[in-house]
């Protein structure tokens, strides 16, 4: 794996906006969407579009377009924000350069939207930990993507990305979406309600950047639990995380630490979904339910026609 200094040097706007990188990004953004009229129109003039987009990014003139909002209802109701195709090309171009740098920080048991670390790997890890421990503390962040604080995320990104142009591009994408009045902002001791409501928050479910930034946003929590608290029986899949152990009192102590770490980034636990379970019963994780000695049974929806397990929505469009 390249050294961190080398990855930081590579994470520059000039690399993001290079025609070669934009070409690869356009091919990724076009996958499974080549029949859409807007994609087909852009693709027919891709050479000139890529050169124009490269110049626009390097000059700082590029601005994100508007989102197309729609809802999905499986596995649960969610509002998806779909960016224009050219914006998705920019998202892929940025992530191609930024992802290696940010993923270098991730722990081995941080899953979701990484090569070889999807739902299958998360379920296998969950099954191993279920067979080794008697209890599990299941935690879920309340309205995670809606509550990601823009200022805190940019501050975290600035510690890793040293190129002002690349950081400004991140800020442009982040500012293109903002959560409205619903859900309401979380309040913490000392907060002024009006000031809390004015803080920009939220990333769109549907952006490739949102998946990467969501994992990165909770990276400090992973390191706190696994390293400072020396609790290795832990895994996280985006905003769902499991802490395994045999000492229930210790797990409750770790829950207080999780609450403290989440408050530092203006997040809260979803109380009804966060609970202590015995591993002898089903342990839900990454769309599955694991029991001791068993392979996890998927809870993803099944097709009525074929009976095949449907793919859980992972986001990028």
Short mmCIF file of N, CA and C in Angstrom, two decimals, residues 128-137 231-234 243-252 254 276-280 292:
data_model
loop_
_atom_site.label_atom_id
_atom_site.label_comp_id
_atom_site.label_asym_id
_atom_site.label_seq_id
_atom_site.Cartn_x
_atom_site.Cartn_y
_atom_site.Cartn_z
N UNK A 128 -18.66 -15.01 12.90
CA UNK A 128 -17.51 -15.43 13.70
C UNK A 128 -17.59 -14.86 15.12
N UNK A 129 -17.90 -13.59 15.23
CA UNK A 129 -17.98 -12.96 16.55
C UNK A 129 -19.17 -13.48 17.35
N UNK A 130 -20.26 -13.79 16.67
CA UNK A 130 -21.43 -14.36 17.34
C UNK A 130 -21.09 -15.70 17.98
N UNK A 131 -20.28 -16.50 17.31
CA UNK A 131 -19.91 -17.81 17.84
C UNK A 131 -18.91 -17.74 18.98
N UNK A 132 -18.25 -16.59 19.15
CA UNK A 132 -17.21 -16.47 20.18
C UNK A 132 -17.69 -15.81 21.46
N UNK A 133 -18.80 -15.07 21.40
CA UNK A 133 -19.21 -14.25 22.54
C UNK A 133 -20.68 -14.49 22.88
N UNK A 134 -21.00 -14.20 24.14
CA UNK A 134 -22.35 -14.47 24.64
C UNK A 134 -23.33 -13.33 24.48
N UNK A 135 -22.82 -12.10 24.33
CA UNK A 135 -23.71 -10.94 24.24
C UNK A 135 -23.23 -9.99 23.15
N UNK A 136 -24.16 -9.20 22.65
CA UNK A 136 -23.83 -8.21 21.64
C UNK A 136 -24.63 -6.94 21.92
N UNK A 137 -23.95 -5.81 21.85
CA UNK A 137 -24.61 -4.52 21.96
C UNK A 137 -24.79 -3.99 20.55
N UNK A 231 -11.10 -2.84 22.66
CA UNK A 231 -12.21 -3.78 22.48
C UNK A 231 -12.27 -4.16 21.00
N UNK A 232 -11.63 -5.28 20.67
CA UNK A 232 -11.52 -5.69 19.27
C UNK A 232 -12.74 -6.39 18.71
N UNK A 233 -13.62 -6.88 19.59
CA UNK A 233 -14.81 -7.62 19.13
C UNK A 233 -15.88 -6.61 18.71
N UNK A 234 -15.64 -6.00 17.57
CA UNK A 234 -16.44 -4.85 17.15
C UNK A 234 -16.48 -4.84 15.64
N UNK A 243 -21.03 -4.42 19.14
CA UNK A 243 -19.95 -4.65 20.10
C UNK A 243 -20.25 -5.96 20.81
N UNK A 244 -19.36 -6.93 20.66
CA UNK A 244 -19.55 -8.25 21.24
C UNK A 244 -18.75 -8.39 22.53
N UNK A 245 -19.22 -9.24 23.42
CA UNK A 245 -18.51 -9.50 24.66
C UNK A 245 -19.26 -10.47 25.53
N UNK A 246 -18.63 -10.84 26.66
CA UNK A 246 -19.27 -11.74 27.63
C UNK A 246 -19.61 -11.02 28.93
N UNK A 247 -19.12 -9.80 29.08
CA UNK A 247 -19.37 -9.00 30.28
C UNK A 247 -20.39 -7.91 29.95
N UNK A 248 -21.62 -8.08 30.41
CA UNK A 248 -22.68 -7.12 30.07
C UNK A 248 -22.39 -5.74 30.64
N UNK A 249 -21.80 -5.67 31.84
CA UNK A 249 -21.49 -4.37 32.44
C UNK A 249 -20.50 -3.61 31.58
N UNK A 250 -19.50 -4.32 31.06
CA UNK A 250 -18.50 -3.66 30.19
C UNK A 250 -19.14 -3.16 28.90
N UNK A 251 -20.07 -3.92 28.35
CA UNK A 251 -20.75 -3.48 27.14
C UNK A 251 -21.56 -2.21 27.38
N UNK A 252 -22.20 -2.13 28.56
CA UNK A 252 -22.94 -0.91 28.88
C UNK A 252 -22.00 0.28 29.05
N UNK A 254 -19.20 0.63 27.39
CA UNK A 254 -18.83 0.99 26.03
C UNK A 254 -19.95 1.77 25.34
N UNK A 276 -29.06 -4.35 24.03
CA UNK A 276 -28.17 -5.45 24.36
C UNK A 276 -28.90 -6.76 24.12
N UNK A 277 -28.28 -7.66 23.36
CA UNK A 277 -28.90 -8.94 23.00
C UNK A 277 -27.97 -10.08 23.39
N UNK A 278 -28.55 -11.26 23.55
CA UNK A 278 -27.73 -12.47 23.71
C UNK A 278 -27.51 -13.06 22.33
N UNK A 279 -26.31 -13.58 22.10
CA UNK A 279 -26.00 -14.13 20.78
C UNK A 279 -26.69 -15.46 20.52
N UNK A 280 -27.29 -16.04 21.55
CA UNK A 280 -28.07 -17.26 21.34
C UNK A 280 -29.31 -16.97 20.50
N UNK A 292 -25.78 -18.39 16.62
CA UNK A 292 -24.60 -19.21 16.89
C UNK A 292 -24.62 -20.47 16.04
#
